[in-house]
Amino acid sequence: MGRQTAAAALAAVTIGAGLLTGCGSDSGGPTVGAPSSTSTSSSTSSSSSSSSSSSDSSSSSSSESSTSSDTSSSSSSSTAANFKVGDCVVSTKDYSVTPCTSGHKLEVSAIVDGTAYAKDLIKRKAWANFTCQQQAYGYLGGSVNATRFIADSVPTSASPDPNKLICLIALTKEDDSGYEIVTTANKGALKPAGAFNKYKLCIKGRASDDNPVIIGCDEPHASEAVGAKLTAPFGAPFPGPSIAQQAQAFCRPQVKKYLGNVERSDLVVAENHAGEPNWTKQGNQLYVCFVQTADGKPIKGSLAGIGKKPLQR
């Protein structure tokens, strides 16, 4: 795969993100070649979004987002490494394994059998995307699609074994302009109390608007991600029109808990979900939950645990 951004990940979700073409890269969607053996399984992808008051259900709206990236290539400039889970990898231009204390952009989150859908590259791409997102949840210990972490994978051109899918994770920059260069391992990064707030996505305007712009959460913003749900198994049918209701049913308690077990009329629940093409063709079987200001105007600071305190404008 090449690099993808959090907006792309979100775009896969909002247009119907990664989060979200869910799969990320230093340049685009997954680069998936056919392995030397075959297997079976099924897949899907597009996007839209809806919102409702955090204290009462309300309107629904369509949302679309864009993909951006760190310039990079999906092919390796170095000899393919014998990857292990937990290895740190230089970048999408150089898939060399490096000590995690050295500057790097990628980390191996899983190595799984990669022989699925060998004769159907579209379905294989969707399967690889879904699988690496699913593995990222376990590796990082949290709702990856609601954070700046993103799933990626080693392209077959850089893999020592074409029959293995080598899943990666990366941390996008706060301004969503590319992958961060980090000097530590990120396994379990979302598990500690409060860790989610360090990495969550924040949107300049309403998350339910078209083309949401991801910014750093220390900047004035109108929306904050609170969680996400990846719908298993791969190939689960697209729910159709009921997906908005399903997402709202999942997101409303997530938002209430995030705010400090309160409901407020000045904050609304929003959800961005993968529309049918993105669900079926990209493997983005997910939705992301947000809380956003009812008037769309920015706030300062975090909404986490705000309770009944006034919004900081």
mmCIF file of C-alpha atoms in Angstrom, residues 50-277:
data_model
loop_
_atom_site.group_PDB
_atom_site.id
_atom_site.type_symbol
_atom_site.label_atom_id
_atom_site.label_comp_id
_atom_site.label_asym_id
_atom_site.label_seq_id
_atom_site.Cartn_x
_atom_site.Cartn_y
_atom_site.Cartn_z
ATOM 1 C CA SER A 50 -25.829 11.661 10.184
ATOM 2 C CA SER A 51 -26.181 13.601 13.373
ATOM 3 C CA SER A 52 -28.617 13.987 16.232
ATOM 4 C CA SER A 53 -28.794 16.027 19.398
ATOM 5 C CA SER A 54 -26.930 14.454 22.306
ATOM 6 C CA SER A 55 -30.135 14.838 24.237
ATOM 7 C CA ASP A 56 -32.610 14.007 21.453
ATOM 8 C CA SER A 57 -32.571 12.435 17.973
ATOM 9 C CA SER A 58 -32.471 14.901 15.088
ATOM 10 C CA SER A 59 -31.463 15.246 11.451
ATOM 11 C CA SER A 60 -29.301 13.203 9.161
ATOM 12 C CA SER A 61 -26.915 14.460 6.509
ATOM 13 C CA SER A 62 -24.537 13.159 3.897
ATOM 14 C CA SER A 63 -20.817 13.635 4.418
ATOM 15 C CA GLU A 64 -17.865 13.266 2.147
ATOM 16 C CA SER A 65 -14.158 13.552 2.754
ATOM 17 C CA SER A 66 -10.919 13.589 0.863
ATOM 18 C CA THR A 67 -7.673 11.673 0.703
ATOM 19 C CA SER A 68 -4.316 13.311 1.231
ATOM 20 C CA SER A 69 -0.838 11.957 1.651
ATOM 21 C CA ASP A 70 2.858 12.055 2.316
ATOM 22 C CA THR A 71 4.458 11.488 -1.063
ATOM 23 C CA SER A 72 5.779 7.963 -1.247
ATOM 24 C CA SER A 73 5.993 4.837 -3.287
ATOM 25 C CA SER A 74 4.306 1.503 -2.794
ATOM 26 C CA SER A 75 7.469 -0.290 -3.831
ATOM 27 C CA SER A 76 10.449 -0.868 -1.572
ATOM 28 C CA SER A 77 13.885 0.627 -2.130
ATOM 29 C CA SER A 78 15.506 -2.035 0.027
ATOM 30 C CA THR A 79 15.725 -5.804 0.174
ATOM 31 C CA ALA A 80 12.552 -7.351 1.573
ATOM 32 C CA ALA A 81 12.917 -8.022 5.261
ATOM 33 C CA ASN A 82 11.831 -11.069 7.250
ATOM 34 C CA PHE A 83 9.164 -9.206 9.170
ATOM 35 C CA LYS A 84 7.941 -10.067 12.687
ATOM 36 C CA VAL A 85 5.016 -8.621 14.602
ATOM 37 C CA GLY A 86 6.282 -5.610 16.546
ATOM 38 C CA ASP A 87 9.042 -4.780 14.054
ATOM 39 C CA CYS A 88 9.430 -1.113 13.208
ATOM 40 C CA VAL A 89 9.772 -0.211 9.533
ATOM 41 C CA VAL A 90 11.416 2.907 8.106
ATOM 42 C CA SER A 91 8.728 4.153 5.692
ATOM 43 C CA THR A 92 6.657 3.335 2.632
ATOM 44 C CA LYS A 93 9.686 4.260 0.529
ATOM 45 C CA ASP A 94 11.982 1.950 2.468
ATOM 46 C CA TYR A 95 10.523 -1.178 4.048
ATOM 47 C CA SER A 96 13.711 -1.908 5.988
ATOM 48 C CA VAL A 97 13.292 -3.055 9.582
ATOM 49 C CA THR A 98 14.893 -0.635 12.014
ATOM 50 C CA PRO A 99 15.157 -0.405 15.833
ATOM 51 C CA CYS A 100 11.992 1.184 17.210
ATOM 52 C CA THR A 101 14.131 3.802 18.963
ATOM 53 C CA SER A 102 15.219 5.025 15.524
ATOM 54 C CA GLY A 103 13.004 7.307 13.475
ATOM 55 C CA HIS A 104 10.390 5.272 11.603
ATOM 56 C CA LYS A 105 6.848 5.619 10.269
ATOM 57 C CA LEU A 106 5.463 2.074 10.330
ATOM 58 C CA GLU A 107 5.111 -0.865 12.696
ATOM 59 C CA VAL A 108 4.151 -4.460 11.927
ATOM 60 C CA SER A 109 0.831 -5.162 13.647
ATOM 61 C CA ALA A 110 0.103 -8.650 12.278
ATOM 62 C CA ILE A 111 1.197 -11.286 9.796
ATOM 63 C CA VAL A 112 -1.653 -13.421 8.522
ATOM 64 C CA ASP A 113 -2.292 -15.954 5.771
ATOM 65 C CA GLY A 114 -2.525 -13.899 2.599
ATOM 66 C CA THR A 115 -3.900 -16.398 0.116
ATOM 67 C CA ALA A 116 -7.506 -15.164 0.211
ATOM 68 C CA TYR A 117 -9.152 -14.109 -3.058
ATOM 69 C CA ALA A 118 -6.061 -14.733 -5.171
ATOM 70 C CA LYS A 119 -8.107 -14.641 -8.373
ATOM 71 C CA ASP A 120 -10.193 -11.571 -7.486
ATOM 72 C CA LEU A 121 -7.894 -8.603 -6.855
ATOM 73 C CA ILE A 122 -10.748 -6.181 -6.106
ATOM 74 C CA LYS A 123 -12.099 -8.437 -3.387
ATOM 75 C CA ARG A 124 -8.572 -9.182 -2.208
ATOM 76 C CA LYS A 125 -7.880 -5.472 -1.799
ATOM 77 C CA ALA A 126 -11.050 -5.058 0.272
ATOM 78 C CA TRP A 127 -10.199 -8.127 2.353
ATOM 79 C CA ALA A 128 -6.655 -6.872 3.009
ATOM 80 C CA ASN A 129 -7.986 -3.450 4.028
ATOM 81 C CA PHE A 130 -10.565 -4.922 6.406
ATOM 82 C CA THR A 131 -8.132 -7.462 7.859
ATOM 83 C CA CYS A 132 -5.409 -4.915 8.621
ATOM 84 C CA GLN A 133 -7.946 -2.574 10.232
ATOM 85 C CA GLN A 134 -9.206 -5.449 12.396
ATOM 86 C CA GLN A 135 -5.666 -6.420 13.376
ATOM 87 C CA ALA A 136 -4.847 -2.802 14.229
ATOM 88 C CA TYR A 137 -7.702 -2.710 16.788
ATOM 89 C CA GLY A 138 -6.144 -5.629 18.654
ATOM 90 C CA TYR A 139 -2.559 -4.460 18.305
ATOM 91 C CA LEU A 140 -3.197 -0.895 19.505
ATOM 92 C CA GLY A 141 -5.953 -1.805 21.962
ATOM 93 C CA GLY A 142 -8.658 0.626 20.938
ATOM 94 C CA SER A 143 -10.924 2.220 18.324
ATOM 95 C CA VAL A 144 -8.289 2.844 15.678
ATOM 96 C CA ASN A 145 -10.662 4.419 13.157
ATOM 97 C CA ALA A 146 -11.499 7.224 15.595
ATOM 98 C CA THR A 147 -7.835 8.156 16.034
ATOM 99 C CA ARG A 148 -4.830 9.369 14.066
ATOM 100 C CA PHE A 149 -3.609 5.776 13.860
ATOM 101 C CA ILE A 150 -4.253 4.126 10.539
ATOM 102 C CA ALA A 151 -3.874 0.650 9.075
ATOM 103 C CA ASP A 152 -1.533 -0.040 6.173
ATOM 104 C CA SER A 153 0.208 -3.101 4.724
ATOM 105 C CA VAL A 154 3.457 -4.107 3.064
ATOM 106 C CA PRO A 155 3.014 -4.293 -0.745
ATOM 107 C CA THR A 156 3.745 -7.623 -2.366
ATOM 108 C CA SER A 157 6.786 -6.052 -4.058
ATOM 109 C CA ALA A 158 8.418 -5.611 -0.653
ATOM 110 C CA SER A 159 7.157 -8.795 1.004
ATOM 111 C CA PRO A 160 9.449 -11.790 1.510
ATOM 112 C CA ASP A 161 6.426 -14.099 1.204
ATOM 113 C CA PRO A 162 3.614 -13.287 -1.263
ATOM 114 C CA ASN A 163 1.376 -15.743 0.596
ATOM 115 C CA LYS A 164 1.442 -13.589 3.735
ATOM 116 C CA LEU A 165 -0.406 -10.333 4.392
ATOM 117 C CA ILE A 166 1.873 -8.133 6.497
ATOM 118 C CA CYS A 167 -0.262 -5.555 8.274
ATOM 119 C CA LEU A 168 1.167 -2.262 9.485
ATOM 120 C CA ILE A 169 0.064 0.667 11.609
ATOM 121 C CA ALA A 170 1.142 4.278 11.291
ATOM 122 C CA LEU A 171 0.380 7.511 13.124
ATOM 123 C CA THR A 172 -0.789 10.383 10.930
ATOM 124 C CA LYS A 173 0.333 13.939 11.677
ATOM 125 C CA GLU A 174 -2.097 16.214 13.495
ATOM 126 C CA ASP A 175 -2.638 18.240 10.331
ATOM 127 C CA ASP A 176 -3.138 15.003 8.370
ATOM 128 C CA SER A 177 -0.255 15.848 6.022
ATOM 129 C CA GLY A 178 1.470 12.471 6.250
ATOM 130 C CA TYR A 179 2.773 9.848 8.643
ATOM 131 C CA GLU A 180 4.596 10.895 11.797
ATOM 132 C CA ILE A 181 8.218 9.875 12.254
ATOM 133 C CA VAL A 182 8.224 8.266 15.704
ATOM 134 C CA THR A 183 10.979 6.875 17.923
ATOM 135 C CA THR A 184 9.033 4.420 20.041
ATOM 136 C CA ALA A 185 6.947 1.274 19.588
ATOM 137 C CA ASN A 186 3.193 1.895 19.595
ATOM 138 C CA LYS A 187 1.867 -1.550 20.510
ATOM 139 C CA GLY A 188 -0.952 -1.085 23.050
ATOM 140 C CA ALA A 189 -0.825 2.697 22.633
ATOM 141 C CA LEU A 190 -4.613 3.066 22.984
ATOM 142 C CA LYS A 191 -4.982 0.836 26.067
ATOM 143 C CA PRO A 192 -3.935 3.151 28.950
ATOM 144 C CA ALA A 193 -6.580 5.360 30.569
ATOM 145 C CA GLY A 194 -6.712 8.679 28.761
ATOM 146 C CA ALA A 195 -4.655 7.434 25.810
ATOM 147 C CA PHE A 196 -7.550 7.781 23.382
ATOM 148 C CA ASN A 197 -7.730 11.541 23.996
ATOM 149 C CA LYS A 198 -4.077 11.877 23.019
ATOM 150 C CA TYR A 199 -4.704 10.397 19.576
ATOM 151 C CA LYS A 200 -8.388 11.096 18.794
ATOM 152 C CA LEU A 201 -9.487 12.828 15.605
ATOM 153 C CA CYS A 202 -10.739 16.401 15.801
ATOM 154 C CA ILE A 203 -12.586 18.145 12.958
ATOM 155 C CA LYS A 204 -12.485 21.877 12.285
ATOM 156 C CA GLY A 205 -16.213 22.079 11.547
ATOM 157 C CA ARG A 206 -19.073 19.633 11.855
ATOM 158 C CA ALA A 207 -18.053 16.024 11.293
ATOM 159 C CA SER A 208 -21.400 15.547 9.535
ATOM 160 C CA ASP A 209 -20.632 18.234 6.940
ATOM 161 C CA ASP A 210 -19.113 17.519 3.543
ATOM 162 C CA ASN A 211 -15.303 17.387 3.361
ATOM 163 C CA PRO A 212 -14.432 17.419 7.084
ATOM 164 C CA VAL A 213 -11.006 18.910 7.798
ATOM 165 C CA ILE A 214 -8.906 17.098 10.402
ATOM 166 C CA ILE A 215 -6.883 19.379 12.682
ATOM 167 C CA GLY A 216 -4.980 19.094 15.947
ATOM 168 C CA CYS A 217 -7.252 18.895 18.984
ATOM 169 C CA ASP A 218 -5.363 21.776 20.616
ATOM 170 C CA GLU A 219 -6.754 24.039 17.884
ATOM 171 C CA PRO A 220 -10.337 25.380 17.938
ATOM 172 C CA HIS A 221 -12.600 22.648 16.566
ATOM 173 C CA ALA A 222 -16.292 21.792 16.372
ATOM 174 C CA SER A 223 -16.156 17.985 16.436
ATOM 175 C CA GLU A 224 -14.324 15.241 18.319
ATOM 176 C CA ALA A 225 -14.260 11.526 17.569
ATOM 177 C CA VAL A 226 -15.355 9.360 20.479
ATOM 178 C CA GLY A 227 -15.213 5.823 19.099
ATOM 179 C CA ALA A 228 -15.731 3.556 16.109
ATOM 180 C CA LYS A 229 -17.086 0.141 15.237
ATOM 181 C CA LEU A 230 -15.696 -2.250 12.646
ATOM 182 C CA THR A 231 -18.411 -4.694 11.599
ATOM 183 C CA ALA A 232 -17.237 -8.306 11.348
ATOM 184 C CA PRO A 233 -16.962 -10.686 9.671
ATOM 185 C CA PHE A 234 -15.443 -9.547 6.411
ATOM 186 C CA GLY A 235 -18.084 -9.758 3.729
ATOM 187 C CA ALA A 236 -20.945 -8.947 6.106
ATOM 188 C CA PRO A 237 -23.710 -7.507 3.897
ATOM 189 C CA PHE A 238 -24.203 -3.757 3.790
ATOM 190 C CA PRO A 239 -27.124 -2.959 6.136
ATOM 191 C CA GLY A 240 -28.780 -0.586 3.666
ATOM 192 C CA PRO A 241 -30.786 2.417 4.921
ATOM 193 C CA SER A 242 -30.790 1.021 8.457
ATOM 194 C CA ILE A 243 -27.048 1.661 8.820
ATOM 195 C CA ALA A 244 -27.668 5.226 10.024
ATOM 196 C CA GLN A 245 -29.991 3.983 12.758
ATOM 197 C CA GLN A 246 -27.545 1.222 13.712
ATOM 198 C CA ALA A 247 -24.705 3.710 13.913
ATOM 199 C CA GLN A 248 -26.758 6.155 15.993
ATOM 200 C CA ALA A 249 -27.751 3.358 18.372
ATOM 201 C CA PHE A 250 -24.084 2.517 18.843
ATOM 202 C CA CYS A 251 -22.804 6.109 18.989
ATOM 203 C CA ARG A 252 -25.299 7.737 21.338
ATOM 204 C CA PRO A 253 -24.168 5.850 24.490
ATOM 205 C CA GLN A 254 -20.534 6.313 23.400
ATOM 206 C CA VAL A 255 -21.007 10.081 23.253
ATOM 207 C CA LYS A 256 -22.927 10.205 26.529
ATOM 208 C CA LYS A 257 -20.143 8.349 28.322
ATOM 209 C CA TYR A 258 -17.467 10.499 26.660
ATOM 210 C CA LEU A 259 -19.132 13.714 27.859
ATOM 211 C CA GLY A 260 -19.312 12.464 31.445
ATOM 212 C CA ASN A 261 -22.613 10.546 31.383
ATOM 213 C CA VAL A 262 -24.640 13.604 30.420
ATOM 214 C CA GLU A 263 -26.790 14.674 27.480
ATOM 215 C CA ARG A 264 -26.760 18.271 26.255
ATOM 216 C CA SER A 265 -28.781 20.288 23.742
ATOM 217 C CA ASP A 266 -25.734 22.296 22.591
ATOM 218 C CA LEU A 267 -23.863 19.145 21.544
ATOM 219 C CA VAL A 268 -25.071 16.563 19.045
ATOM 220 C CA VAL A 269 -24.201 12.997 18.176
ATOM 221 C CA ALA A 270 -22.826 12.508 14.663
ATOM 222 C CA GLU A 271 -21.790 9.350 12.875
ATOM 223 C CA ASN A 272 -19.939 8.813 9.648
ATOM 224 C CA HIS A 273 -20.471 5.438 8.033
ATOM 225 C CA ALA A 274 -19.281 3.670 4.923
ATOM 226 C CA GLY A 275 -21.803 3.755 2.118
ATOM 227 C CA GLU A 276 -22.404 0.616 0.106
ATOM 228 C CA PRO A 277 -19.615 0.950 -2.545
#
